[in-house]
JSON list of C-alpha atoms in Angstrom, two decimals:
[
{"chain": "A", "resi": 1, "resn": "MET", "atom": "CA", "xyz": [-52.18, 31.50, -13.58]},
{"chain": "A", "resi": 2, "resn": "GLN", "atom": "CA", "xyz": [-53.42, 33.00, -10.34]},
{"chain": "A", "resi": 3, "resn": "ARG", "atom": "CA", "xyz": [-52.80, 29.80, -8.42]},
{"chain": "A", "resi": 4, "resn": "GLU", "atom": "CA", "xyz": [-49.34, 29.45, -10.01]},
{"chain": "A", "resi": 5, "resn": "ALA", "atom": "CA", "xyz": [-48.45, 32.96, -8.82]},
{"chain": "A", "resi": 6, "resn": "ALA", "atom": "CA", "xyz": [-49.90, 32.21, -5.40]},
{"chain": "A", "resi": 7, "resn": "PHE", "atom": "CA", "xyz": [-47.49, 29.43, -4.56]},
{"chain": "A", "resi": 8, "resn": "ALA", "atom": "CA", "xyz": [-44.64, 30.88, -6.64]},
{"chain": "A", "resi": 9, "resn": "HIS", "atom": "CA", "xyz": [-44.51, 33.94, -4.36]},
{"chain": "A", "resi": 10, "resn": "GLY", "atom": "CA", "xyz": [-45.85, 32.39, -1.13]},
{"chain": "A", "resi": 11, "resn": "ALA", "atom": "CA", "xyz": [-43.72, 31.59, 1.90]},
{"chain": "A", "resi": 12, "resn": "THR", "atom": "CA", "xyz": [-42.48, 28.01, 2.28]},
{"chain": "A", "resi": 13, "resn": "CYS", "atom": "CA", "xyz": [-43.42, 25.97, 5.27]},
{"chain": "A", "resi": 14, "resn": "GLY", "atom": "CA", "xyz": [-40.05, 24.22, 5.50]},
{"chain": "A", "resi": 15, "resn": "MET", "atom": "CA", "xyz": [-41.50, 20.76, 4.78]},
{"chain": "A", "resi": 16, "resn": "PRO", "atom": "CA", "xyz": [-39.47, 18.55, 2.44]},
{"chain": "A", "resi": 17, "resn": "GLY", "atom": "CA", "xyz": [-41.06, 18.40, -1.00]},
{"chain": "A", "resi": 18, "resn": "CYS", "atom": "CA", "xyz": [-43.10, 21.57, -0.49]},
{"chain": "A", "resi": 19, "resn": "PRO", "atom": "CA", "xyz": [-43.96, 22.83, -4.02]},
{"chain": "A", "resi": 20, "resn": "ARG", "atom": "CA", "xyz": [-43.41, 26.41, -2.90]},
{"chain": "A", "resi": 21, "resn": "GLN", "atom": "CA", "xyz": [-39.69, 25.65, -2.47]},
{"chain": "A", "resi": 22, "resn": "ARG", "atom": "CA", "xyz": [-39.32, 24.86, -6.16]},
{"chain": "A", "resi": 23, "resn": "GLY", "atom": "CA", "xyz": [-40.75, 28.10, -7.56]},
{"chain": "A", "resi": 24, "resn": "SER", "atom": "CA", "xyz": [-43.56, 28.30, -10.14]},
{"chain": "A", "resi": 25, "resn": "GLU", "atom": "CA", "xyz": [-44.69, 25.03, -11.68]},
{"chain": "A", "resi": 26, "resn": "LYS", "atom": "CA", "xyz": [-47.82, 23.62, -13.18]},
{"chain": "A", "resi": 27, "resn": "VAL", "atom": "CA", "xyz": [-50.70, 23.30, -10.75]},
{"chain": "A", "resi": 28, "resn": "THR", "atom": "CA", "xyz": [-51.99, 19.74, -10.40]},
{"chain": "A", "resi": 29, "resn": "PRO", "atom": "CA", "xyz": [-54.34, 18.16, -7.89]},
{"chain": "A", "resi": 30, "resn": "ARG", "atom": "CA", "xyz": [-51.23, 16.77, -6.14]},
{"chain": "A", "resi": 31, "resn": "THR", "atom": "CA", "xyz": [-49.50, 20.14, -5.79]},
{"chain": "A", "resi": 32, "resn": "THR", "atom": "CA", "xyz": [-52.75, 21.79, -4.74]},
{"chain": "A", "resi": 33, "resn": "GLY", "atom": "CA", "xyz": [-53.08, 19.21, -1.98]},
{"chain": "A", "resi": 34, "resn": "LEU", "atom": "CA", "xyz": [-49.48, 19.71, -0.90]},
{"chain": "A", "resi": 35, "resn": "ILE", "atom": "CA", "xyz": [-50.02, 23.47, -0.66]},
{"chain": "A", "resi": 36, "resn": "ALA", "atom": "CA", "xyz": [-53.04, 22.88, 1.58]},
{"chain": "A", "resi": 37, "resn": "VAL", "atom": "CA", "xyz": [-50.98, 20.53, 3.78]},
{"chain": "A", "resi": 38, "resn": "CYS", "atom": "CA", "xyz": [-48.22, 23.17, 3.96]},
{"chain": "A", "resi": 39, "resn": "LYS", "atom": "CA", "xyz": [-50.69, 25.83, 5.09]},
{"chain": "A", "resi": 40, "resn": "VAL", "atom": "CA", "xyz": [-51.97, 23.55, 7.84]},
{"chain": "A", "resi": 41, "resn": "ALA", "atom": "CA", "xyz": [-48.39, 22.72, 8.87]},
{"chain": "A", "resi": 42, "resn": "ASN", "atom": "CA", "xyz": [-47.52, 26.42, 9.03]},
{"chain": "A", "resi": 43, "resn": "HIS", "atom": "CA", "xyz": [-50.54, 27.06, 11.23]},
{"chain": "A", "resi": 44, "resn": "PHE", "atom": "CA", "xyz": [-49.57, 24.30, 13.67]},
{"chain": "A", "resi": 45, "resn": "GLN", "atom": "CA", "xyz": [-45.93, 25.46, 13.78]},
{"chain": "A", "resi": 46, "resn": "LYS", "atom": "CA", "xyz": [-47.03, 28.98, 14.75]},
{"chain": "A", "resi": 47, "resn": "LEU", "atom": "CA", "xyz": [-49.50, 27.58, 17.29]},
{"chain": "A", "resi": 48, "resn": "HIS", "atom": "CA", "xyz": [-46.77, 25.39, 18.79]},
{"chain": "A", "resi": 49, "resn": "ARG", "atom": "CA", "xyz": [-44.34, 28.33, 19.12]},
{"chain": "A", "resi": 50, "resn": "CYS", "atom": "CA", "xyz": [-47.07, 30.44, 20.75]},
{"chain": "A", "resi": 51, "resn": "LEU", "atom": "CA", "xyz": [-47.96, 27.69, 23.24]},
{"chain": "A", "resi": 52, "resn": "VAL", "atom": "CA", "xyz": [-44.29, 27.11, 24.15]},
{"chain": "A", "resi": 53, "resn": "LYS", "atom": "CA", "xyz": [-43.72, 30.84, 24.69]},
{"chain": "A", "resi": 54, "resn": "ASN", "atom": "CA", "xyz": [-46.86, 31.24, 26.81]},
{"chain": "A", "resi": 55, "resn": "PHE", "atom": "CA", "xyz": [-46.11, 28.08, 28.77]},
{"chain": "A", "resi": 56, "resn": "GLN", "atom": "CA", "xyz": [-42.65, 29.43, 29.64]},
{"chain": "A", "resi": 57, "resn": "LEU", "atom": "CA", "xyz": [-44.17, 32.73, 30.80]},
{"chain": "A", "resi": 58, "resn": "ILE", "atom": "CA", "xyz": [-46.87, 30.99, 32.86]},
{"chain": "A", "resi": 59, "resn": "SER", "atom": "CA", "xyz": [-44.21, 28.73, 34.41]},
{"chain": "A", "resi": 60, "resn": "LEU", "atom": "CA", "xyz": [-42.11, 31.73, 35.43]},
{"chain": "A", "resi": 61, "resn": "VAL", "atom": "CA", "xyz": [-45.10, 33.44, 37.06]},
{"chain": "A", "resi": 62, "resn": "LEU", "atom": "CA", "xyz": [-46.19, 30.27, 38.86]},
{"chain": "A", "resi": 63, "resn": "ASN", "atom": "CA", "xyz": [-42.65, 29.62, 40.06]},
{"chain": "A", "resi": 64, "resn": "TRP", "atom": "CA", "xyz": [-42.46, 33.19, 41.42]},
{"chain": "A", "resi": 65, "resn": "TYR", "atom": "CA", "xyz": [-45.73, 32.74, 43.32]},
{"chain": "A", "resi": 66, "resn": "VAL", "atom": "CA", "xyz": [-44.62, 29.37, 44.69]},
{"chain": "A", "resi": 67, "resn": "ILE", "atom": "CA", "xyz": [-41.26, 30.79, 45.82]},
{"chain": "A", "resi": 68, "resn": "VAL", "atom": "CA", "xyz": [-42.89, 33.80, 47.50]},
{"chain": "A", "resi": 69, "resn": "ALA", "atom": "CA", "xyz": [-45.65, 31.74, 49.11]},
{"chain": "A", "resi": 70, "resn": "PHE", "atom": "CA", "xyz": [-43.27, 29.16, 50.58]},
{"chain": "A", "resi": 71, "resn": "MET", "atom": "CA", "xyz": [-40.34, 31.40, 51.52]},
{"chain": "A", "resi": 72, "resn": "PHE", "atom": "CA", "xyz": [-42.11, 34.45, 52.93]},
{"chain": "A", "resi": 73, "resn": "ALA", "atom": "CA", "xyz": [-45.10, 34.79, 55.20]},
{"chain": "A", "resi": 74, "resn": "TYR", "atom": "CA", "xyz": [-45.03, 38.60, 54.99]},
{"chain": "A", "resi": 75, "resn": "LEU", "atom": "CA", "xyz": [-43.80, 41.25, 52.57]},
{"chain": "A", "resi": 76, "resn": "ILE", "atom": "CA", "xyz": [-42.82, 44.48, 54.38]},
{"chain": "A", "resi": 77, "resn": "GLY", "atom": "CA", "xyz": [-42.41, 47.82, 52.63]},
{"chain": "A", "resi": 78, "resn": "VAL", "atom": "CA", "xyz": [-40.59, 50.70, 54.34]},
{"chain": "A", "resi": 79, "resn": "ASP", "atom": "CA", "xyz": [-40.47, 54.40, 53.44]},
{"chain": "A", "resi": 80, "resn": "GLY", "atom": "CA", "xyz": [-37.89, 56.11, 55.65]},
{"chain": "A", "resi": 81, "resn": "GLY", "atom": "CA", "xyz": [-36.81, 59.74, 55.71]},
{"chain": "A", "resi": 82, "resn": "GLY", "atom": "CA", "xyz": [-35.52, 62.42, 58.02]},
{"chain": "A", "resi": 83, "resn": "THR", "atom": "CA", "xyz": [-38.88, 63.06, 59.71]},
{"chain": "A", "resi": 84, "resn": "GLY", "atom": "CA", "xyz": [-40.58, 59.71, 59.96]},
{"chain": "A", "resi": 85, "resn": "THR", "atom": "CA", "xyz": [-40.85, 56.06, 58.91]},
{"chain": "A", "resi": 86, "resn": "ARG", "atom": "CA", "xyz": [-43.93, 54.50, 57.33]},
{"chain": "A", "resi": 87, "resn": "VAL", "atom": "CA", "xyz": [-44.41, 50.75, 56.99]},
{"chain": "A", "resi": 88, "resn": "ARG", "atom": "CA", "xyz": [-46.91, 48.54, 55.21]},
{"chain": "A", "resi": 89, "resn": "VAL", "atom": "CA", "xyz": [-47.20, 44.79, 55.68]},
{"chain": "A", "resi": 90, "resn": "ALA", "atom": "CA", "xyz": [-48.67, 42.55, 52.97]},
{"chain": "A", "resi": 91, "resn": "ASP", "atom": "CA", "xyz": [-49.27, 38.84, 52.49]},
{"chain": "A", "resi": 92, "resn": "PRO", "atom": "CA", "xyz": [-47.44, 36.89, 49.73]},
{"chain": "A", "resi": 93, "resn": "ALA", "atom": "CA", "xyz": [-50.20, 37.79, 47.25]},
{"chain": "A", "resi": 94, "resn": "GLY", "atom": "CA", "xyz": [-49.56, 41.50, 47.84]},
{"chain": "A", "resi": 95, "resn": "THR", "atom": "CA", "xyz": [-52.71, 42.23, 49.85]},
{"chain": "A", "resi": 96, "resn": "VAL", "atom": "CA", "xyz": [-51.96, 44.98, 52.39]},
{"chain": "A", "resi": 97, "resn": "LEU", "atom": "CA", "xyz": [-52.73, 43.75, 55.92]},
{"chain": "A", "resi": 98, "resn": "CYS", "atom": "CA", "xyz": [-51.66, 46.64, 58.14]},
{"chain": "A", "resi": 99, "resn": "GLN", "atom": "CA", "xyz": [-49.46, 49.71, 58.43]},
{"chain": "A", "resi": 100, "resn": "GLY", "atom": "CA", "xyz": [-47.45, 51.47, 61.09]},
{"chain": "A", "resi": 101, "resn": "GLU", "atom": "CA", "xyz": [-45.32, 54.54, 61.74]},
{"chain": "A", "resi": 102, "resn": "ALA", "atom": "CA", "xyz": [-42.30, 55.53, 63.81]},
{"chain": "A", "resi": 103, "resn": "GLY", "atom": "CA", "xyz": [-39.59, 58.18, 64.00]},
{"chain": "A", "resi": 104, "resn": "PRO", "atom": "CA", "xyz": [-36.97, 59.12, 61.38]},
{"chain": "A", "resi": 105, "resn": "SER", "atom": "CA", "xyz": [-34.90, 56.41, 59.70]},
{"chain": "A", "resi": 106, "resn": "ALA", "atom": "CA", "xyz": [-32.67, 58.44, 57.38]},
{"chain": "A", "resi": 107, "resn": "LEU", "atom": "CA", "xyz": [-29.29, 56.72, 57.42]},
{"chain": "A", "resi": 108, "resn": "GLY", "atom": "CA", "xyz": [-27.53, 60.05, 57.91]},
{"chain": "A", "resi": 109, "resn": "GLN", "atom": "CA", "xyz": [-29.02, 60.22, 61.40]},
{"chain": "A", "resi": 110, "resn": "GLY", "atom": "CA", "xyz": [-27.40, 56.93, 62.37]},
{"chain": "A", "resi": 111, "resn": "VAL", "atom": "CA", "xyz": [-27.73, 53.46, 60.87]},
{"chain": "A", "resi": 112, "resn": "GLU", "atom": "CA", "xyz": [-28.46, 51.73, 64.18]},
{"chain": "A", "resi": 113, "resn": "ALA", "atom": "CA", "xyz": [-31.07, 54.37, 64.97]},
{"chain": "A", "resi": 114, "resn": "ALA", "atom": "CA", "xyz": [-32.62, 53.79, 61.54]},
{"chain": "A", "resi": 115, "resn": "TRP", "atom": "CA", "xyz": [-32.99, 50.06, 62.21]},
{"chain": "A", "resi": 116, "resn": "ALA", "atom": "CA", "xyz": [-34.52, 50.80, 65.62]},
{"chain": "A", "resi": 117, "resn": "GLN", "atom": "CA", "xyz": [-37.20, 53.04, 64.08]},
{"chain": "A", "resi": 118, "resn": "ILE", "atom": "CA", "xyz": [-37.93, 50.58, 61.26]},
{"chain": "A", "resi": 119, "resn": "LEU", "atom": "CA", "xyz": [-38.46, 47.72, 63.71]},
{"chain": "A", "resi": 120, "resn": "ARG", "atom": "CA", "xyz": [-40.60, 50.00, 65.87]},
{"chain": "A", "resi": 121, "resn": "ALA", "atom": "CA", "xyz": [-42.79, 50.87, 62.87]},
{"chain": "A", "resi": 122, "resn": "ILE", "atom": "CA", "xyz": [-43.14, 47.18, 61.96]},
{"chain": "A", "resi": 123, "resn": "ALA", "atom": "CA", "xyz": [-44.11, 46.35, 65.55]},
{"chain": "A", "resi": 124, "resn": "SER", "atom": "CA", "xyz": [-46.69, 49.15, 65.40]},
{"chain": "A", "resi": 125, "resn": "ALA", "atom": "CA", "xyz": [-48.15, 47.64, 62.21]},
{"chain": "A", "resi": 126, "resn": "PHE", "atom": "CA", "xyz": [-48.49, 44.13, 63.65]},
{"chain": "A", "resi": 127, "resn": "HIS", "atom": "CA", "xyz": [-49.96, 45.57, 66.84]},
{"chain": "A", "resi": 128, "resn": "ALA", "atom": "CA", "xyz": [-52.67, 47.19, 64.70]},
{"chain": "A", "resi": 129, "resn": "LEU", "atom": "CA", "xyz": [-53.25, 43.78, 63.11]},
{"chain": "A", "resi": 130, "resn": "GLY", "atom": "CA", "xyz": [-53.61, 42.22, 66.55]},
{"chain": "A", "resi": 131, "resn": "LYS", "atom": "CA", "xyz": [-50.64, 39.91, 66.10]},
{"chain": "A", "resi": 132, "resn": "PRO", "atom": "CA", "xyz": [-47.15, 39.70, 67.59]},
{"chain": "A", "resi": 133, "resn": "CYS", "atom": "CA", "xyz": [-44.17, 40.37, 65.33]},
{"chain": "A", "resi": 134, "resn": "PRO", "atom": "CA", "xyz": [-43.25, 37.20, 63.40]},
{"chain": "A", "resi": 135, "resn": "ASP", "atom": "CA", "xyz": [-39.81, 35.70, 63.15]},
{"chain": "A", "resi": 136, "resn": "TRP", "atom": "CA", "xyz": [-37.91, 37.91, 60.68]},
{"chain": "A", "resi": 137, "resn": "SER", "atom": "CA", "xyz": [-36.72, 34.81, 58.80]},
{"chain": "A", "resi": 138, "resn": "VAL", "atom": "CA", "xyz": [-40.18, 34.48, 57.21]},
{"chain": "A", "resi": 139, "resn": "CYS", "atom": "CA", "xyz": [-40.29, 38.14, 56.13]},
{"chain": "A", "resi": 140, "resn": "ALA", "atom": "CA", "xyz": [-38.96, 39.95, 53.07]},
{"chain": "A", "resi": 141, "resn": "LEU", "atom": "CA", "xyz": [-38.15, 43.64, 53.55]},
{"chain": "A", "resi": 142, "resn": "GLY", "atom": "CA", "xyz": [-38.17, 46.25, 50.80]},
{"chain": "A", "resi": 143, "resn": "ALA", "atom": "CA", "xyz": [-36.94, 49.66, 51.97]},
{"chain": "A", "resi": 144, "resn": "GLY", "atom": "CA", "xyz": [-36.60, 53.07, 50.37]},
{"chain": "A", "resi": 145, "resn": "LEU", "atom": "CA", "xyz": [-34.39, 55.08, 52.73]},
{"chain": "A", "resi": 146, "resn": "SER", "atom": "CA", "xyz": [-32.79, 58.50, 52.65]},
{"chain": "A", "resi": 147, "resn": "GLY", "atom": "CA", "xyz": [-29.00, 58.21, 52.62]},
{"chain": "A", "resi": 148, "resn": "VAL", "atom": "CA", "xyz": [-28.75, 54.85, 50.83]},
{"chain": "A", "resi": 149, "resn": "ASN", "atom": "CA", "xyz": [-26.61, 56.38, 48.09]},
{"chain": "A", "resi": 150, "resn": "HIS", "atom": "CA", "xyz": [-23.80, 56.82, 50.62]},
{"chain": "A", "resi": 151, "resn": "LEU", "atom": "CA", "xyz": [-22.25, 53.35, 50.25]},
{"chain": "A", "resi": 152, "resn": "PRO", "atom": "CA", "xyz": [-20.68, 53.04, 53.75]},
{"chain": "A", "resi": 153, "resn": "TRP", "atom": "CA", "xyz": [-24.08, 53.71, 55.32]},
{"chain": "A", "resi": 154, "resn": "ARG", "atom": "CA", "xyz": [-25.73, 51.26, 52.91]},
{"chain": "A", "resi": 155, "resn": "ASP", "atom": "CA", "xyz": [-23.20, 48.53, 53.67]},
{"chain": "A", "resi": 156, "resn": "GLN", "atom": "CA", "xyz": [-23.54, 49.06, 57.42]},
{"chain": "A", "resi": 157, "resn": "PHE", "atom": "CA", "xyz": [-27.33, 48.91, 57.19]},
{"chain": "A", "resi": 158, "resn": "LEU", "atom": "CA", "xyz": [-27.23, 45.57, 55.34]},
{"chain": "A", "resi": 159, "resn": "ALA", "atom": "CA", "xyz": [-24.60, 44.21, 57.75]},
{"chain": "A", "resi": 160, "resn": "LEU", "atom": "CA", "xyz": [-26.90, 44.98, 60.70]},
{"chain": "A", "resi": 161, "resn": "ASN", "atom": "CA", "xyz": [-29.83, 42.99, 59.22]},
{"chain": "A", "resi": 162, "resn": "PRO", "atom": "CA", "xyz": [-31.58, 41.52, 62.29]},
{"chain": "A", "resi": 163, "resn": "GLY", "atom": "CA", "xyz": [-32.54, 38.38, 60.37]},
{"chain": "A", "resi": 164, "resn": "PHE", "atom": "CA", "xyz": [-34.87, 39.23, 57.46]},
{"chain": "A", "resi": 165, "resn": "ALA", "atom": "CA", "xyz": [-34.88, 36.52, 54.80]},
{"chain": "A", "resi": 166, "resn": "ARG", "atom": "CA", "xyz": [-34.44, 39.06, 52.00]},
{"chain": "A", "resi": 167, "resn": "ILE", "atom": "CA", "xyz": [-33.74, 42.80, 51.89]},
{"chain": "A", "resi": 168, "resn": "ALA", "atom": "CA", "xyz": [-34.23, 44.98, 48.80]},
{"chain": "A", "resi": 169, "resn": "LEU", "atom": "CA", "xyz": [-32.70, 48.38, 49.51]},
{"chain": "A", "resi": 170, "resn": "GLU", "atom": "CA", "xyz": [-33.09, 51.56, 47.46]},
{"chain": "A", "resi": 171, "resn": "SER", "atom": "CA", "xyz": [-33.11, 55.30, 48.02]},
{"chain": "A", "resi": 172, "resn": "ASP", "atom": "CA", "xyz": [-36.41, 56.87, 49.05]},
{"chain": "A", "resi": 173, "resn": "ALA", "atom": "CA", "xyz": [-36.13, 59.01, 45.90]},
{"chain": "A", "resi": 174, "resn": "HIS", "atom": "CA", "xyz": [-36.14, 55.96, 43.63]},
{"chain": "A", "resi": 175, "resn": "THR", "atom": "CA", "xyz": [-39.02, 54.24, 45.40]},
{"chain": "A", "resi": 176, "resn": "ALA", "atom": "CA", "xyz": [-41.00, 57.51, 45.21]},
{"chain": "A", "resi": 177, "resn": "LEU", "atom": "CA", "xyz": [-40.27, 57.67, 41.47]},
{"chain": "A", "resi": 178, "resn": "LEU", "atom": "CA", "xyz": [-41.43, 54.09, 40.93]},
{"chain": "A", "resi": 179, "resn": "ALA", "atom": "CA", "xyz": [-44.62, 54.79, 42.90]},
{"chain": "A", "resi": 180, "resn": "ALA", "atom": "CA", "xyz": [-45.35, 58.05, 41.07]},
{"chain": "A", "resi": 181, "resn": "HIS", "atom": "CA", "xyz": [-45.17, 56.49, 37.60]},
{"chain": "A", "resi": 182, "resn": "GLY", "atom": "CA", "xyz": [-46.05, 52.86, 38.30]},
{"chain": "A", "resi": 183, "resn": "GLY", "atom": "CA", "xyz": [-42.53, 51.72, 37.41]},
{"chain": "A", "resi": 184, "resn": "LYS", "atom": "CA", "xyz": [-42.62, 53.44, 34.01]},
{"chain": "A", "resi": 185, "resn": "PRO", "atom": "CA", "xyz": [-40.22, 56.16, 32.80]},
{"chain": "A", "resi": 186, "resn": "GLY", "atom": "CA", "xyz": [-40.76, 59.60, 34.32]},
{"chain": "A", "resi": 187, "resn": "GLY", "atom": "CA", "xyz": [-39.38, 62.13, 36.73]},
{"chain": "A", "resi": 188, "resn": "MET", "atom": "CA", "xyz": [-40.17, 63.43, 40.20]},
{"chain": "A", "resi": 189, "resn": "VAL", "atom": "CA", "xyz": [-38.99, 65.96, 42.78]},
{"chain": "A", "resi": 190, "resn": "ALA", "atom": "CA", "xyz": [-39.46, 65.21, 46.48]},
{"chain": "A", "resi": 191, "resn": "ALA", "atom": "CA", "xyz": [-39.26, 68.03, 49.02]},
{"chain": "A", "resi": 192, "resn": "GLY", "atom": "CA", "xyz": [-39.63, 67.08, 52.67]},
{"chain": "A", "resi": 193, "resn": "THR", "atom": "CA", "xyz": [-37.04, 67.31, 55.41]},
{"chain": "A", "resi": 194, "resn": "GLY", "atom": "CA", "xyz": [-34.57, 67.26, 52.51]},
{"chain": "A", "resi": 195, "resn": "SER", "atom": "CA", "xyz": [-35.05, 67.50, 48.75]},
{"chain": "A", "resi": 196, "resn": "ILE", "atom": "CA", "xyz": [-34.02, 65.41, 45.74]},
{"chain": "A", "resi": 197, "resn": "GLY", "atom": "CA", "xyz": [-34.99, 64.84, 42.11]},
{"chain": "A", "resi": 198, "resn": "GLU", "atom": "CA", "xyz": [-34.73, 61.67, 40.04]},
{"chain": "A", "resi": 199, "resn": "ALA", "atom": "CA", "xyz": [-35.59, 60.60, 36.49]},
{"chain": "A", "resi": 200, "resn": "LEU", "atom": "CA", "xyz": [-36.01, 57.13, 34.99]},
{"chain": "A", "resi": 201, "resn": "TYR", "atom": "CA", "xyz": [-35.47, 56.93, 31.22]},
{"chain": "A", "resi": 202, "resn": "ALA", "atom": "CA", "xyz": [-37.02, 54.53, 28.72]},
{"chain": "A", "resi": 203, "resn": "ASP", "atom": "CA", "xyz": [-33.71, 52.65, 28.32]},
{"chain": "A", "resi": 204, "resn": "GLY", "atom": "CA", "xyz": [-33.65, 51.90, 32.04]},
{"chain": "A", "resi": 205, "resn": "THR", "atom": "CA", "xyz": [-30.95, 54.42, 32.99]},
{"chain": "A", "resi": 206, "resn": "ARG", "atom": "CA", "xyz": [-31.46, 56.77, 35.93]},
{"chain": "A", "resi": 207, "resn": "ARG", "atom": "CA", "xyz": [-30.31, 60.25, 36.83]},
{"chain": "A", "resi": 208, "resn": "GLN", "atom": "CA", "xyz": [-30.44, 61.86, 40.24]},
{"chain": "A", "resi": 209, "resn": "VAL", "atom": "CA", "xyz": [-29.94, 65.51, 41.18]},
{"chain": "A", "resi": 210, "resn": "GLY", "atom": "CA", "xyz": [-29.74, 67.16, 44.58]},
{"chain": "A", "resi": 211, "resn": "GLY", "atom": "CA", "xyz": [-29.99, 65.21, 47.78]},
{"chain": "A", "resi": 212, "resn": "TRP", "atom": "CA", "xyz": [-26.60, 66.41, 48.99]},
{"chain": "A", "resi": 213, "resn": "GLY", "atom": "CA", "xyz": [-27.88, 67.12, 52.47]},
{"chain": "A", "resi": 214, "resn": "PHE", "atom": "CA", "xyz": [-28.43, 70.16, 54.65]},
{"chain": "A", "resi": 215, "resn": "PRO", "atom": "CA", "xyz": [-27.06, 72.84, 54.78]},
{"chain": "A", "resi": 216, "resn": "VAL", "atom": "CA", "xyz": [-25.02, 72.63, 51.54]},
{"chain": "A", "resi": 217, "resn": "GLY", "atom": "CA", "xyz": [-27.91, 71.20, 49.52]},
{"chain": "A", "resi": 218, "resn": "ASP", "atom": "CA", "xyz": [-31.58, 70.20, 49.93]},
{"chain": "A", "resi": 219, "resn": "GLU", "atom": "CA", "xyz": [-32.85, 73.37, 48.26]},
{"chain": "A", "resi": 220, "resn": "GLY", "atom": "CA", "xyz": [-36.57, 73.88, 48.78]},
{"chain": "A", "resi": 221, "resn": "SER", "atom": "CA", "xyz": [-36.73, 71.41, 51.67]},
{"chain": "A", "resi": 222, "resn": "GLY", "atom": "CA", "xyz": [-38.22, 72.05, 55.11]},
{"chain": "A", "resi": 223, "resn": "ALA", "atom": "CA", "xyz": [-34.76, 72.50, 56.63]},
{"chain": "A", "resi": 224, "resn": "TRP", "atom": "CA", "xyz": [-33.68, 74.89, 53.86]},
{"chain": "A", "resi": 225, "resn": "LEU", "atom": "CA", "xyz": [-36.87, 76.97, 54.20]},
{"chain": "A", "resi": 226, "resn": "GLY", "atom": "CA", "xyz": [-36.60, 77.03, 57.99]},
{"chain": "A", "resi": 227, "resn": "LEU", "atom": "CA", "xyz": [-33.01, 78.30, 57.90]},
{"chain": "A", "resi": 228, "resn": "ARG", "atom": "CA", "xyz": [-33.92, 81.07, 55.51]},
{"chain": "A", "resi": 229, "resn": "ALA", "atom": "CA", "xyz": [-37.01, 81.99, 57.51]},
{"chain": "A", "resi": 230, "resn": "MET", "atom": "CA", "xyz": [-34.89, 82.39, 60.66]},
{"chain": "A", "resi": 231, "resn": "ALA", "atom": "CA", "xyz": [-32.30, 84.47, 58.80]},
{"chain": "A", "resi": 232, "resn": "HIS", "atom": "CA", "xyz": [-35.06, 86.71, 57.44]},
{"chain": "A", "resi": 233, "resn": "ALA", "atom": "CA", "xyz": [-36.65, 87.09, 60.91]},
{"chain": "A", "resi": 234, "resn": "GLN", "atom": "CA", "xyz": [-33.32, 88.03, 62.49]},
{"chain": "A", "resi": 235, "resn": "ALA", "atom": "CA", "xyz": [-32.64, 90.60, 59.79]},
{"chain": "A", "resi": 236, "resn": "ALA", "atom": "CA", "xyz": [-36.10, 92.09, 60.39]},
{"chain": "A", "resi": 237, "resn": "LEU", "atom": "CA", "xyz": [-35.50, 92.26, 64.16]},
{"chain": "A", "resi": 238, "resn": "ASP", "atom": "CA", "xyz": [-32.20, 94.06, 63.50]},
{"chain": "A", "resi": 239, "resn": "GLY", "atom": "CA", "xyz": [-33.99, 96.56, 61.30]},
{"chain": "A", "resi": 240, "resn": "ARG", "atom": "CA", "xyz": [-31.88, 95.61, 58.29]},
{"chain": "A", "resi": 241, "resn": "ILE", "atom": "CA", "xyz": [-35.01, 94.76, 56.27]},
{"chain": "A", "resi": 242, "resn": "ALA", "atom": "CA", "xyz": [-38.64, 95.82, 56.55]},
{"chain": "A", "resi": 243, "resn": "PRO", "atom": "CA", "xyz": [-40.64, 93.39, 58.74]},
{"chain": "A", "resi": 244, "resn": "GLY", "atom": "CA", "xyz": [-43.31, 91.36, 56.95]},
{"chain": "A", "resi": 245, "resn": "VAL", "atom": "CA", "xyz": [-46.70, 90.07, 58.08]},
{"chain": "A", "resi": 246, "resn": "LEU", "atom": "CA", "xyz": [-45.05, 87.04, 59.69]}
]
């Protein structure tokens, strides 16, 4: 009875003639053997599906490495804001080779000026490595820049590409968010020359607040604090408020 119930309620393997497809019936040596064959078949079907899935994943990863290795000699990451530009250069495997710095590359301060500072920072990085700058056609550039959300500036920046094989362009707020949480959902507030906040949700959607620029926005930024410090100092000099320790 126990064995009858076992194959009466068990899952079928999909093989023609499987006794489990016909419901409960008398157990015989033949049906017992068929059930054993079905179990083995089920095992190999699952193993086959697992191998196919893993092979597809491995193929995708290998293809990505082959594409990167053959198309790009260097991967260049850029963090550009209103005060300065920081660059890191890596090989196709992602190993950081060198880094460099230059002046501001916020797009609001001029797109051509931004490109000039980015190229200067890259040159500084390769100089530290003891190598001349390579041909840009063998380099992929990923940049997080202030002002990218203003589409005319973004379009002009991409149009002025000096020859990089690939450019991935995002706002410095989004790249900071990805770095802060390792690409996982989270939120961050950045306060530097300007200020901005961004959140990444579990469903992949994003929300950004602030970042409207000085003087109408950028609350809590260096520019915002400096303006208010000067206004406070002038009021103290006029005698309109009591002077502080500063």
